[in-house]
Tab-separated table of N, CA and C in Angstrom:
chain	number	residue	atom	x	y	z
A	1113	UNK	N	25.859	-6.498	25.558
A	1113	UNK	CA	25.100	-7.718	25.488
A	1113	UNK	C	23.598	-7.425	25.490
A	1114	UNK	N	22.935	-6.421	26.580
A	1114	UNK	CA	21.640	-6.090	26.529
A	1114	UNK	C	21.306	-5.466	24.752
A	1115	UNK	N	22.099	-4.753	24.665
A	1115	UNK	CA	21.971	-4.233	23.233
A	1115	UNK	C	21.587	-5.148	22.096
A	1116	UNK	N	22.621	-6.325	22.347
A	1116	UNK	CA	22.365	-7.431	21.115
A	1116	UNK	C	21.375	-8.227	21.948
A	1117	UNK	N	20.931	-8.407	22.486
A	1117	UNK	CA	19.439	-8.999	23.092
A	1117	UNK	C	18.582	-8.368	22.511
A	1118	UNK	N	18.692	-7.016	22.904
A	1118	UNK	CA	17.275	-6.235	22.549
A	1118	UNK	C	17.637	-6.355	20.978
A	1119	UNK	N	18.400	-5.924	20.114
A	1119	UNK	CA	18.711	-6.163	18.750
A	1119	UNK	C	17.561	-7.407	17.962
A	1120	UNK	N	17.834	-8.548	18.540
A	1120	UNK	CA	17.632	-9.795	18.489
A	1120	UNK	C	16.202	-10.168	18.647
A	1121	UNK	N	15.763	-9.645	19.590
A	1121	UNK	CA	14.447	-9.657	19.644
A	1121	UNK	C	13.622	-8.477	18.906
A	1122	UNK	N	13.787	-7.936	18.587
A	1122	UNK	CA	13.004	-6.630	17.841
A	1122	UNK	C	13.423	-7.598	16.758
A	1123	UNK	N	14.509	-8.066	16.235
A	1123	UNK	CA	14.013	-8.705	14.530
A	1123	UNK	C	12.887	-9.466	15.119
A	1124	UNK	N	13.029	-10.519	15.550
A	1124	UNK	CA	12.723	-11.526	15.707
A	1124	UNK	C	10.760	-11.040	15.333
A	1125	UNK	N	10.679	-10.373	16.080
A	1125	UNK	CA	9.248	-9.777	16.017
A	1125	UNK	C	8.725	-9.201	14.878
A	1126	UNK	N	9.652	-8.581	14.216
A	1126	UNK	CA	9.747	-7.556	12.981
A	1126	UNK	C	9.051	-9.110	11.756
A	1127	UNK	N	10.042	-9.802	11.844
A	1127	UNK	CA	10.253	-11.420	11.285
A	1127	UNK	C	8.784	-11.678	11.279
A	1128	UNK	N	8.148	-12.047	12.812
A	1128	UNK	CA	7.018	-12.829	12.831
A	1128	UNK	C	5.829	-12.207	12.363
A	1129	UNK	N	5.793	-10.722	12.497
A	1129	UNK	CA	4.950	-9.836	11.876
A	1129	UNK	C	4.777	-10.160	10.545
A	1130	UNK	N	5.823	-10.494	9.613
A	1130	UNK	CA	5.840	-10.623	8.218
A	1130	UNK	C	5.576	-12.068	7.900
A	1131	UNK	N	5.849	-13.103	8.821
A	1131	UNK	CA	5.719	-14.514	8.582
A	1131	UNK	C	3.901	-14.529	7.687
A	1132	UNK	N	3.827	-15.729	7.511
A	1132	UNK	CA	2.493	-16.151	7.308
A	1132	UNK	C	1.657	-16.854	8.550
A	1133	UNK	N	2.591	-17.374	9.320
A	1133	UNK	CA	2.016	-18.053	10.312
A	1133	UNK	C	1.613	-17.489	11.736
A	1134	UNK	N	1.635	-16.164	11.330
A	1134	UNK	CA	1.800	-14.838	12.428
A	1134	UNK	C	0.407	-14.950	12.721
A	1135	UNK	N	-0.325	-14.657	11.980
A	1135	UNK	CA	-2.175	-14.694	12.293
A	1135	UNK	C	-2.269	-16.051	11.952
A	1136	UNK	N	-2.498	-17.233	12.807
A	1136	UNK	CA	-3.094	-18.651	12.628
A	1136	UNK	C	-4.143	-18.514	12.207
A	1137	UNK	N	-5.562	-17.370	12.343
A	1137	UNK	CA	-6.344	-17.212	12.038
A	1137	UNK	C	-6.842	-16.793	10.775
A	1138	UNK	N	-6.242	-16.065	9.857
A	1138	UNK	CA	-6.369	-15.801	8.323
A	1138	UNK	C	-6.673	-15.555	8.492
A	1139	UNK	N	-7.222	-14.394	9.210
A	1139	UNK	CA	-8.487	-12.826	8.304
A	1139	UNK	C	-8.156	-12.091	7.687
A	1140	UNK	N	-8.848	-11.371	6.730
A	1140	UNK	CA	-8.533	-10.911	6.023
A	1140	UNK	C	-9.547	-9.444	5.548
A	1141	UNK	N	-8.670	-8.270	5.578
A	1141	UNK	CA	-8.970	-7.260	5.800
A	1141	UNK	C	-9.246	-6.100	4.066
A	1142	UNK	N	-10.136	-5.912	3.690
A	1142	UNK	CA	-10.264	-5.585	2.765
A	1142	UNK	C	-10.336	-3.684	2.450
A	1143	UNK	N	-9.463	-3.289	1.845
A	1143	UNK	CA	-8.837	-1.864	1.829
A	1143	UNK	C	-8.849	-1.624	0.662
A	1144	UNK	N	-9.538	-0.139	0.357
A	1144	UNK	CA	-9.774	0.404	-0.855
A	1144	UNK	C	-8.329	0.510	-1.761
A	1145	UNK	N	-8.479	0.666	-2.864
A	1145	UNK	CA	-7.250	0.588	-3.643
A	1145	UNK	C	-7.185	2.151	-4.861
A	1146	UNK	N	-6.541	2.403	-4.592
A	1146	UNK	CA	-6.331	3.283	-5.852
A	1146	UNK	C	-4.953	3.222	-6.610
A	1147	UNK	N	-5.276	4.361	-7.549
A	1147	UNK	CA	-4.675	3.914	-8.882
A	1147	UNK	C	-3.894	5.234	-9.345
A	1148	UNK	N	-2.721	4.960	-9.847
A	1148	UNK	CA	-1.634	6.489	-9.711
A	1148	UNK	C	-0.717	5.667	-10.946
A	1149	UNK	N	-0.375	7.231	-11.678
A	1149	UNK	CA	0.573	6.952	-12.601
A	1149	UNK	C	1.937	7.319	-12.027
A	1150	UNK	N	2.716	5.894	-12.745
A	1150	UNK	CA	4.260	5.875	-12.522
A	1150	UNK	C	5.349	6.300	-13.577
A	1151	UNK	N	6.036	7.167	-14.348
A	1151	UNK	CA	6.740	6.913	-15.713
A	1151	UNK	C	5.801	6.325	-16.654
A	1152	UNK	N	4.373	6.667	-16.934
A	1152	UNK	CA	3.717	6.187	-17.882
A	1152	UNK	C	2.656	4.925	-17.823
A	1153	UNK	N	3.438	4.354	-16.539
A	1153	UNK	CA	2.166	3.096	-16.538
A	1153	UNK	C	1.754	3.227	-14.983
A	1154	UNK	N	-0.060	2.499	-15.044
A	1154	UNK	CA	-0.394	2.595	-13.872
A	1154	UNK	C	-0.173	1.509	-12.939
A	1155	UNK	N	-0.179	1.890	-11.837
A	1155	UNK	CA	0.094	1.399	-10.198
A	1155	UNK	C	-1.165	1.395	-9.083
A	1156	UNK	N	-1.095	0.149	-8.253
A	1156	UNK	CA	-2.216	0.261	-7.554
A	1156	UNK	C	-1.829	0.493	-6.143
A	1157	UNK	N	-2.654	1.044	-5.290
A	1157	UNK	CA	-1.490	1.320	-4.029
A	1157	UNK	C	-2.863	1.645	-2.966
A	1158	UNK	N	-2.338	1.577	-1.562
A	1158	UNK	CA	-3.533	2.057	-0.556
A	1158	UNK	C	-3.029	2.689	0.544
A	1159	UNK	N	-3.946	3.454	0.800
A	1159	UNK	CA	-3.406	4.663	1.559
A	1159	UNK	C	-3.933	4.141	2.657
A	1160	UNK	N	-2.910	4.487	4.021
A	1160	UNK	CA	-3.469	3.747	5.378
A	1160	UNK	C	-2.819	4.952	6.518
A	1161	UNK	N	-2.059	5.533	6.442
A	1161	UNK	CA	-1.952	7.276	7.214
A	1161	UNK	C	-1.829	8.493	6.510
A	1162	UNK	N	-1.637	9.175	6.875
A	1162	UNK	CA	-1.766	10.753	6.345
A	1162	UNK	C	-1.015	11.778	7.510
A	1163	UNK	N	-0.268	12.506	7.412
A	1163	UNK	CA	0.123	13.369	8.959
A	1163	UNK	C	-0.784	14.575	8.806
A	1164	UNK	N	-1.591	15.059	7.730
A	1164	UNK	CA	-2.355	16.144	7.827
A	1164	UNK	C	-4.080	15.915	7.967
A	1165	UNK	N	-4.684	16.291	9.166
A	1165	UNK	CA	-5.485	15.708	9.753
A	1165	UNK	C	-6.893	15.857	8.934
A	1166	UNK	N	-6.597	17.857	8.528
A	1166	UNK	CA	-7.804	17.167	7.493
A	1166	UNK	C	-7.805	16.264	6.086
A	1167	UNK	N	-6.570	15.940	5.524
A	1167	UNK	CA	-6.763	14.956	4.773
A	1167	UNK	C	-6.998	13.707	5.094
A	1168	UNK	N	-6.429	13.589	6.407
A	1168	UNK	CA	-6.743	11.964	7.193
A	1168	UNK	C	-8.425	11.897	7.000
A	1169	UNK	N	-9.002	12.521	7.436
A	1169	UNK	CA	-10.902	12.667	7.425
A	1169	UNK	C	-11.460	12.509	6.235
A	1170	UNK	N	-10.639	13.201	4.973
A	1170	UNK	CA	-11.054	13.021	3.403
A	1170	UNK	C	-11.043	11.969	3.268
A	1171	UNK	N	-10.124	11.115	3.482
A	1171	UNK	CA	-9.609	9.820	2.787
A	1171	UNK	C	-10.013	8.742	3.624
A	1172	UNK	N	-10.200	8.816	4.996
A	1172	UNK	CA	-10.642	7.841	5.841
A	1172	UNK	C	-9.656	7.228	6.148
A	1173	UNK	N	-8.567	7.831	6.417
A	1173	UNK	CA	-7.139	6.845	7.205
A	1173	UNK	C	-6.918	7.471	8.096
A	1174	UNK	N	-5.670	6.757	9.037
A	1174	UNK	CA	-4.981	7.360	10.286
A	1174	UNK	C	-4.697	8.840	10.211
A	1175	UNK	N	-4.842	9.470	11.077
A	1175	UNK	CA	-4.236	10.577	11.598
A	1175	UNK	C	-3.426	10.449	12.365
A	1176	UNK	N	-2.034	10.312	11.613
A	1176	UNK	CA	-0.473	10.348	12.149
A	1176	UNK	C	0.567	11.764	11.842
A	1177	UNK	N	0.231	12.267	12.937
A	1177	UNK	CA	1.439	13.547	12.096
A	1177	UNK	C	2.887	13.078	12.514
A	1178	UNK	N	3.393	12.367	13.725
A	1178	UNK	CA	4.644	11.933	13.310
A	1178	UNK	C	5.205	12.026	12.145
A	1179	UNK	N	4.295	11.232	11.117
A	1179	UNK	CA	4.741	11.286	9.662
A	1179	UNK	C	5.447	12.461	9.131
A	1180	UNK	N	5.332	13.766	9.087
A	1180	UNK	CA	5.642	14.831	8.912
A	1180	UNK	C	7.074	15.152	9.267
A	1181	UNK	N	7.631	14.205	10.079
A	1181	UNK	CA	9.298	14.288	10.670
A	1181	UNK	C	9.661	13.628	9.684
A	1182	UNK	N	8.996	12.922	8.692
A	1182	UNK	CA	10.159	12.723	7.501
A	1182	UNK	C	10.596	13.289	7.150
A	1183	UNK	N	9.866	14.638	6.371
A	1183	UNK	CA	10.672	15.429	5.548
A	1183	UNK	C	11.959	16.160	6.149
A	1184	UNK	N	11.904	16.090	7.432
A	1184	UNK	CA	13.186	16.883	7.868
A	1184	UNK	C	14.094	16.239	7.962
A	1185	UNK	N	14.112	14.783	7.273
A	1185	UNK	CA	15.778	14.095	7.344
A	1185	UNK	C	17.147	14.529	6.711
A	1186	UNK	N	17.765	13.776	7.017
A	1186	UNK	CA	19.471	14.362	6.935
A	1186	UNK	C	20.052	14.325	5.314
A	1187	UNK	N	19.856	16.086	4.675
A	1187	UNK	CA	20.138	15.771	3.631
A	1187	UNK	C	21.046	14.551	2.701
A	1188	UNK	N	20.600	14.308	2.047
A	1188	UNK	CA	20.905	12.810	1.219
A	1188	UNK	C	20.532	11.882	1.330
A	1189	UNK	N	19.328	11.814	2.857
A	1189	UNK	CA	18.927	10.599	3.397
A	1189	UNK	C	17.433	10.547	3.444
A	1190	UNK	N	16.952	11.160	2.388
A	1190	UNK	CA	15.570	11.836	2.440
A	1190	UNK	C	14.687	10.111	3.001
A	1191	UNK	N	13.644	9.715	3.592
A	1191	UNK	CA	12.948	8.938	3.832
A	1191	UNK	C	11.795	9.168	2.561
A	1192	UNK	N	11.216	10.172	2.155
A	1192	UNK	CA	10.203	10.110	1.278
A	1192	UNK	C	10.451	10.814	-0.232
A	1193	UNK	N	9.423	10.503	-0.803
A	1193	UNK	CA	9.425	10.621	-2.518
A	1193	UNK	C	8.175	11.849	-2.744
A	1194	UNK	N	8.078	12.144	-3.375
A	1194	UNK	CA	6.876	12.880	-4.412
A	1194	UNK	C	6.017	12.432	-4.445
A	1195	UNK	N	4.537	12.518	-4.451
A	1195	UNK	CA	3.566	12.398	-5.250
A	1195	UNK	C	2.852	13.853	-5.578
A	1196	UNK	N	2.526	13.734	-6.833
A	1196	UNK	CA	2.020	14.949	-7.522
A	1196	UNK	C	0.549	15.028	-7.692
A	1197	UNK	N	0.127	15.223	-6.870
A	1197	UNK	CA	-1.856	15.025	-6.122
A	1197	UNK	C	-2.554	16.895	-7.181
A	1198	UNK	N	-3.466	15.787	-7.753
A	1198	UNK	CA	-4.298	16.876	-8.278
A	1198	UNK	C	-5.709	17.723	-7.264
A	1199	UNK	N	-5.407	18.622	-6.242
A	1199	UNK	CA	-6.501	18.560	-5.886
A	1199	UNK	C	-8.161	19.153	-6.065
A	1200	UNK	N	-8.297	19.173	-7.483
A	1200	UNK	CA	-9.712	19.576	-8.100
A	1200	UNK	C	-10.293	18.173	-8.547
A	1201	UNK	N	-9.227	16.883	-8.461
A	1201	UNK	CA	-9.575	15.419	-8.919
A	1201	UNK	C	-9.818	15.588	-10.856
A	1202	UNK	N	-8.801	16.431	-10.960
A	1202	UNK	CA	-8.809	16.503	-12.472
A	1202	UNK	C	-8.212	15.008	-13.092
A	1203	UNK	N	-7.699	14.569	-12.663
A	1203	UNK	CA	-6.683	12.913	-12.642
A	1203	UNK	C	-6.360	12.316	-11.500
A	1204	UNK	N	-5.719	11.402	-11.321
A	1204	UNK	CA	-5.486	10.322	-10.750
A	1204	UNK	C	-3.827	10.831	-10.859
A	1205	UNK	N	-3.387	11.177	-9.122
A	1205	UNK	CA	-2.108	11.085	-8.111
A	1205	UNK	C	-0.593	10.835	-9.485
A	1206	UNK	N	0.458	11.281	-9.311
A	1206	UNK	CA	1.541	10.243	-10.311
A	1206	UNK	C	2.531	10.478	-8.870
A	1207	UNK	N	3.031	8.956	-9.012
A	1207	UNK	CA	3.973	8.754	-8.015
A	1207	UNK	C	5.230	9.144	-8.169
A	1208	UNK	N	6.728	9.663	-7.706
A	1208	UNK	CA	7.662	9.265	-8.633
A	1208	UNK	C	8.188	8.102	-8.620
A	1209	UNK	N	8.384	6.639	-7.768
A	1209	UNK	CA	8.928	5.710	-8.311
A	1209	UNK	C	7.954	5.236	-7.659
A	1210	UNK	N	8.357	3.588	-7.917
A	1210	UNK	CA	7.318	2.390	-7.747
A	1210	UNK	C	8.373	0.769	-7.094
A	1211	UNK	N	7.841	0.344	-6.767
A	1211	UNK	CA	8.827	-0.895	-6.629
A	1211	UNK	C	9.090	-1.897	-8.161
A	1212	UNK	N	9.898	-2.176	-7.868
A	1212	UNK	CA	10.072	-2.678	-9.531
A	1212	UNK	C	10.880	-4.138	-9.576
A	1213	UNK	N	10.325	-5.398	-9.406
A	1213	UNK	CA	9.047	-5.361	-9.174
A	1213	UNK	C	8.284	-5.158	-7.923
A	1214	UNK	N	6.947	-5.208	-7.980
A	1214	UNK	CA	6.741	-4.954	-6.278
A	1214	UNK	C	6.571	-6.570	-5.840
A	1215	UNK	N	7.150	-6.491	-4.519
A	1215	UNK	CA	7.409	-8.112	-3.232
A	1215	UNK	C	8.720	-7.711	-3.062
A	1216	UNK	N	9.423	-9.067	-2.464
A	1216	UNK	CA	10.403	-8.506	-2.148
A	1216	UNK	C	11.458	-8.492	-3.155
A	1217	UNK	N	11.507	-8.826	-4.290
A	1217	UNK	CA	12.350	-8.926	-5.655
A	1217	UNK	C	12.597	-7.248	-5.690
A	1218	UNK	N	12.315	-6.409	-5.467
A	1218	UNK	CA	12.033	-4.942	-5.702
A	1218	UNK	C	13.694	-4.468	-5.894
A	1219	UNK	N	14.272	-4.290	-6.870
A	1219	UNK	CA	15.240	-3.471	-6.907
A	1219	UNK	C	15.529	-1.851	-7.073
A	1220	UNK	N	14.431	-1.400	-7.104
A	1220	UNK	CA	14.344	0.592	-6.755
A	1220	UNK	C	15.014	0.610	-5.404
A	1221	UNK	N	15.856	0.968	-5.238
A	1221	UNK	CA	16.743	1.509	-3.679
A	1221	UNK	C	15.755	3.007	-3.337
A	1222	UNK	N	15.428	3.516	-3.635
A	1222	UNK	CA	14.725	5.260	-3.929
A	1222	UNK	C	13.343	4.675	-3.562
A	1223	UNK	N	12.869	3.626	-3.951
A	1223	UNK	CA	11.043	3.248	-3.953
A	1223	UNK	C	11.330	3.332	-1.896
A	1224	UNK	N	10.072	3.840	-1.659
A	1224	UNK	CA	10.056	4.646	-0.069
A	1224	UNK	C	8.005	4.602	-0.743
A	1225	UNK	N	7.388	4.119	0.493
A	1225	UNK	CA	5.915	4.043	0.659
A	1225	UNK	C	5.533	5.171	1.326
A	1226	UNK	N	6.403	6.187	1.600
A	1226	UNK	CA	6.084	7.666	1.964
A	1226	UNK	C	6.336	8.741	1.108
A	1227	UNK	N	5.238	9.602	1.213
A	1227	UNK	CA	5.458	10.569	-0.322
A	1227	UNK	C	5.018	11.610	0.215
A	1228	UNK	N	5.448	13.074	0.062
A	1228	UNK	CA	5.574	13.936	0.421
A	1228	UNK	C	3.938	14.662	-0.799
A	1229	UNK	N	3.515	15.323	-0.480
A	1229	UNK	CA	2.583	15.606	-1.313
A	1229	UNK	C	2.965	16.956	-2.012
A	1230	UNK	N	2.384	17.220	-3.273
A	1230	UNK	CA	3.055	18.253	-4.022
A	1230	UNK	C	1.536	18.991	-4.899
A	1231	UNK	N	0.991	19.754	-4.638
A	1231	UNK	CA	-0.343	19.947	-4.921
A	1231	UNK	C	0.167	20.579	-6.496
A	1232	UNK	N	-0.561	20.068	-7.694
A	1232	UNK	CA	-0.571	20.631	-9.071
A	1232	UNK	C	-2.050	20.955	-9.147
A	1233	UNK	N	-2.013	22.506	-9.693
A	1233	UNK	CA	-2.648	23.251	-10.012
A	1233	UNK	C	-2.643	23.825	-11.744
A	1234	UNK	N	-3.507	23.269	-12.715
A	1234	UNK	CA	-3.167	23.760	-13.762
A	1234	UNK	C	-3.186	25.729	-13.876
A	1235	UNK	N	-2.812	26.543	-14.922
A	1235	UNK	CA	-2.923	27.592	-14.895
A	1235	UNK	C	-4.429	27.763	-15.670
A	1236	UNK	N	-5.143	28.787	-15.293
A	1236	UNK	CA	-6.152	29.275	-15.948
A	1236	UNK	C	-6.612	29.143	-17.514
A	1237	UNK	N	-5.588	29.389	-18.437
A	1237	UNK	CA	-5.496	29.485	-19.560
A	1237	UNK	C	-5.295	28.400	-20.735
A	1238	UNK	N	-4.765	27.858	-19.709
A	1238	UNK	CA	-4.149	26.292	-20.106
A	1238	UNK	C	-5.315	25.066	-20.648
A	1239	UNK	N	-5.267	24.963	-22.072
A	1239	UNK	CA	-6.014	23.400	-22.220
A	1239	UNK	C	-5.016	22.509	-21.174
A	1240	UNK	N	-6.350	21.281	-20.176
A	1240	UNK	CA	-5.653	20.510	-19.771
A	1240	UNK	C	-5.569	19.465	-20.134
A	1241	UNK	N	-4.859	18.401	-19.997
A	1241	UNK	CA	-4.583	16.895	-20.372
A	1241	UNK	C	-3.916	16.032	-19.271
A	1242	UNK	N	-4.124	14.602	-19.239
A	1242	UNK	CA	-3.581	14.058	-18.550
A	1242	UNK	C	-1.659	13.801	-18.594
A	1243	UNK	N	-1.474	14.082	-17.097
A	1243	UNK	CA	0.127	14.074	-17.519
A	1243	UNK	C	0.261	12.653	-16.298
A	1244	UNK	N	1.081	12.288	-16.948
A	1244	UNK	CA	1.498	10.518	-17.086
A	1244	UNK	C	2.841	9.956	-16.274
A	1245	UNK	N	3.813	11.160	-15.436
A	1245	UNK	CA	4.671	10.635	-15.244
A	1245	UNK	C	5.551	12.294	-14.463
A	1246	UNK	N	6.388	12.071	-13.887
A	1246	UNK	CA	6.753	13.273	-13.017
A	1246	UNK	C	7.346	13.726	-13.912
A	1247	UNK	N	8.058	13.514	-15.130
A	1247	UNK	CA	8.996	14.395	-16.044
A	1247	UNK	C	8.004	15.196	-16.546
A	1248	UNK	N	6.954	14.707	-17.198
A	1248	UNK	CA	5.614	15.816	-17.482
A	1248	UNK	C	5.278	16.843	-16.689
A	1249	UNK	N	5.262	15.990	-15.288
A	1249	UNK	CA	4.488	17.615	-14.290
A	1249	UNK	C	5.949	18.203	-13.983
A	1250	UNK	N	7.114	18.109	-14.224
A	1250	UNK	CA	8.360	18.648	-14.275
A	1250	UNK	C	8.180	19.768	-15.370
A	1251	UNK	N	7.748	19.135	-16.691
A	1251	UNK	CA	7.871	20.109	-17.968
A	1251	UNK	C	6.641	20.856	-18.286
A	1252	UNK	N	5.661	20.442	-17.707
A	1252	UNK	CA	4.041	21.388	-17.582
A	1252	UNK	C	4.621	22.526	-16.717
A	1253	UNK	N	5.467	22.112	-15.945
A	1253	UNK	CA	5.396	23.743	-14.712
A	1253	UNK	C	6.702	23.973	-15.588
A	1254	UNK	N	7.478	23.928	-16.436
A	1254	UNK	CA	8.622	24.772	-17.027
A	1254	UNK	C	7.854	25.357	-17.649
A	1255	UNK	N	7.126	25.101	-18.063
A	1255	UNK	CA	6.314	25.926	-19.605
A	1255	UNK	C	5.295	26.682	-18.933
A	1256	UNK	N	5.003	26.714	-17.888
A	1256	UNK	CA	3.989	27.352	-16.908
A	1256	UNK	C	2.353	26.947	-17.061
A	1257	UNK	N	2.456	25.512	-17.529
A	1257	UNK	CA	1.440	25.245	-17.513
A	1257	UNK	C	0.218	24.817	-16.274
A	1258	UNK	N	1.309	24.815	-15.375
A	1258	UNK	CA	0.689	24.306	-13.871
A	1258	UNK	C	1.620	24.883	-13.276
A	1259	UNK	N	1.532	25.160	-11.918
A	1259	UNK	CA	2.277	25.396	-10.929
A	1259	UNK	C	1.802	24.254	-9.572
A	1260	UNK	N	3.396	24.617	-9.201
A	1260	UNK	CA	3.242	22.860	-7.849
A	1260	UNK	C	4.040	23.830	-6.720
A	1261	UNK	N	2.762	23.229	-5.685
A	1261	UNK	CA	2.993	23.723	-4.201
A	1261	UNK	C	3.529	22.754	-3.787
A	1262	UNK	N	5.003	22.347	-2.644
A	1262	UNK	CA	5.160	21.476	-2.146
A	1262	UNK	C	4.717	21.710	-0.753
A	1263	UNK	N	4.171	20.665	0.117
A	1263	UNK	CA	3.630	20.411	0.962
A	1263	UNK	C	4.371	19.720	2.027
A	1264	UNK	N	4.036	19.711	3.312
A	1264	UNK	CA	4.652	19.327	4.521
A	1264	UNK	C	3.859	17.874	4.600
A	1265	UNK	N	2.391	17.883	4.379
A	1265	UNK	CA	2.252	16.489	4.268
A	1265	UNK	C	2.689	14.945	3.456
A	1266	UNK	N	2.715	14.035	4.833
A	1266	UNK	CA	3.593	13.218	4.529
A	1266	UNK	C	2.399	11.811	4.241
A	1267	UNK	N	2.314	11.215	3.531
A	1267	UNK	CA	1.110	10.118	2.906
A	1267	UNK	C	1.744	9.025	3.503
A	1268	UNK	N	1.573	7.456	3.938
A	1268	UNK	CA	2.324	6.122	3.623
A	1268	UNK	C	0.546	5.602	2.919
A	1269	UNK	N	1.767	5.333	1.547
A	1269	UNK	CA	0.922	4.888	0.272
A	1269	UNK	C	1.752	3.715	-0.081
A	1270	UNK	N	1.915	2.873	0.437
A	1270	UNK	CA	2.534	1.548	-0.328
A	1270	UNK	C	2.188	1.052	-1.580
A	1271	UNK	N	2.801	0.506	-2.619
A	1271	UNK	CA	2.386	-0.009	-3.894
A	1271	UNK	C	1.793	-1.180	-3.440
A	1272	UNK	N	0.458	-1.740	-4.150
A	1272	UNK	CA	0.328	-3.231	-4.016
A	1272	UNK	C	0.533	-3.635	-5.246
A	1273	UNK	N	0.583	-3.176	-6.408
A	1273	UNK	CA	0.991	-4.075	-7.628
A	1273	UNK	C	1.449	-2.708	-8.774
A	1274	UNK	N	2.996	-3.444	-9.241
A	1274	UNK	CA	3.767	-2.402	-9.752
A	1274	UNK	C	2.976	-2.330	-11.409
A	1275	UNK	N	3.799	-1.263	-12.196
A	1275	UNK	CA	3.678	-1.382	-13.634
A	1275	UNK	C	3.141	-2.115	-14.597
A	1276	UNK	N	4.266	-3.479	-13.843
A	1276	UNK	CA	4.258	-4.354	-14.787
A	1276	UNK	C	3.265	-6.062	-14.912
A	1277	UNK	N	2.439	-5.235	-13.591
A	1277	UNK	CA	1.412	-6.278	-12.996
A	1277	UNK	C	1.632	-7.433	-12.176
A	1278	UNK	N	2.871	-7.334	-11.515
A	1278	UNK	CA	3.202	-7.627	-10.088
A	1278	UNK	C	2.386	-7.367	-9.146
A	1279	UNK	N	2.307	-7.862	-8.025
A	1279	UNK	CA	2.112	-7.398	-6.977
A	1279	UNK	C	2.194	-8.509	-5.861
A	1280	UNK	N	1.904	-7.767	-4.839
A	1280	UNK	CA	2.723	-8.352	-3.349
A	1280	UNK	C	1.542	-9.472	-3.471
A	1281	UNK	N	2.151	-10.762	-2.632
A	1281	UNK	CA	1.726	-11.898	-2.220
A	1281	UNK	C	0.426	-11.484	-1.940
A	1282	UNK	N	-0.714	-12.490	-1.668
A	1282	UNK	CA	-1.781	-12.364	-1.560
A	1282	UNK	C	-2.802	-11.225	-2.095
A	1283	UNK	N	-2.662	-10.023	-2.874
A	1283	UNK	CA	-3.306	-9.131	-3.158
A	1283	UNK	C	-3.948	-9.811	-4.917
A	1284	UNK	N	-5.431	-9.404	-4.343
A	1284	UNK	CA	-6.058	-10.202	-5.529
A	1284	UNK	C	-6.876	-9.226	-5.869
């Protein structure tokens, strides 16, 4: 019985957090936005933790390393996704999925606002170009055009407006 009490009340809260009528006050908090390719089209999204501290300082978000216990979940049950982060700022981040659409209509089961970071490095030799979608930075590093470090850091990058120019309630 304590169990389904406590059950009951943790929604309940979870609930009012998400309501509209949660802040009577309407303020409203204004957060940088950036911009990442998904399968070809772009996505807008904002970064609000980081578990690796000096990137938390780059970017100006939380320093949460909790975050970092994602990646060790129970194979098949991964909590986070990819992102393929350029870090010379040769381009702009590619996610691998997106919400589709983004709110709560979202049918991606796989779309997860935590992304494991994957550093692409083009090779020396290499003309570069923008690559548009994870099958690219998949087939740039077959051909050895880049090589990708995967990383222990864990991002929460939520989408605010998908592909297809969705996006979550109130984001203007």
């Amino acid at each position: 019985m304590r169990l389904f009490c406590l059950i009951t009340v943790s929604l309940s809260l979870l609930a009012a957090c998400a309501s509209p009528f949660f802040d009577v006050g309407r303020s409203e908090t204004v957060v940088p936005v950036s911009r990442a390719w998904v399968e070809g089209k772009i996505v807008e999204y904002i970064t609000t933790d980081v578990s690796d501290r000096a990137m938390a300082r780059m970017t100006g978000t939380n320093h949460v390393p909790s975050l970092a216990f994602a990646v060790k979940s129970a194979p098949g049950q991964s909590l986070v996704e990819r992102v393929y982060k350029f870090p010379d700022g040769e381009q702009i981040s590619i996610f691998q999925s997106a919400p589709d659409p983004a709110g709560s209509e979202n049918r991606d089961g796989s779309y997860s606002p935590l992304w494991r970071v994957v550093m692409v490095r083009w090779n020396d030799a290499v003309p570069r170009r923008e690559l548009k979608s994870e099958e690219e930075v998949l087939a740039a590093e077959e051909s050895k055009e880049v090589s990708l470090e995967v990383t222990d850091i864990v991002v929460n990058c939520p989408i605010t407006r998908s592909g297809d120019g969705r996006s979550l309630r109130g984001v203007r």
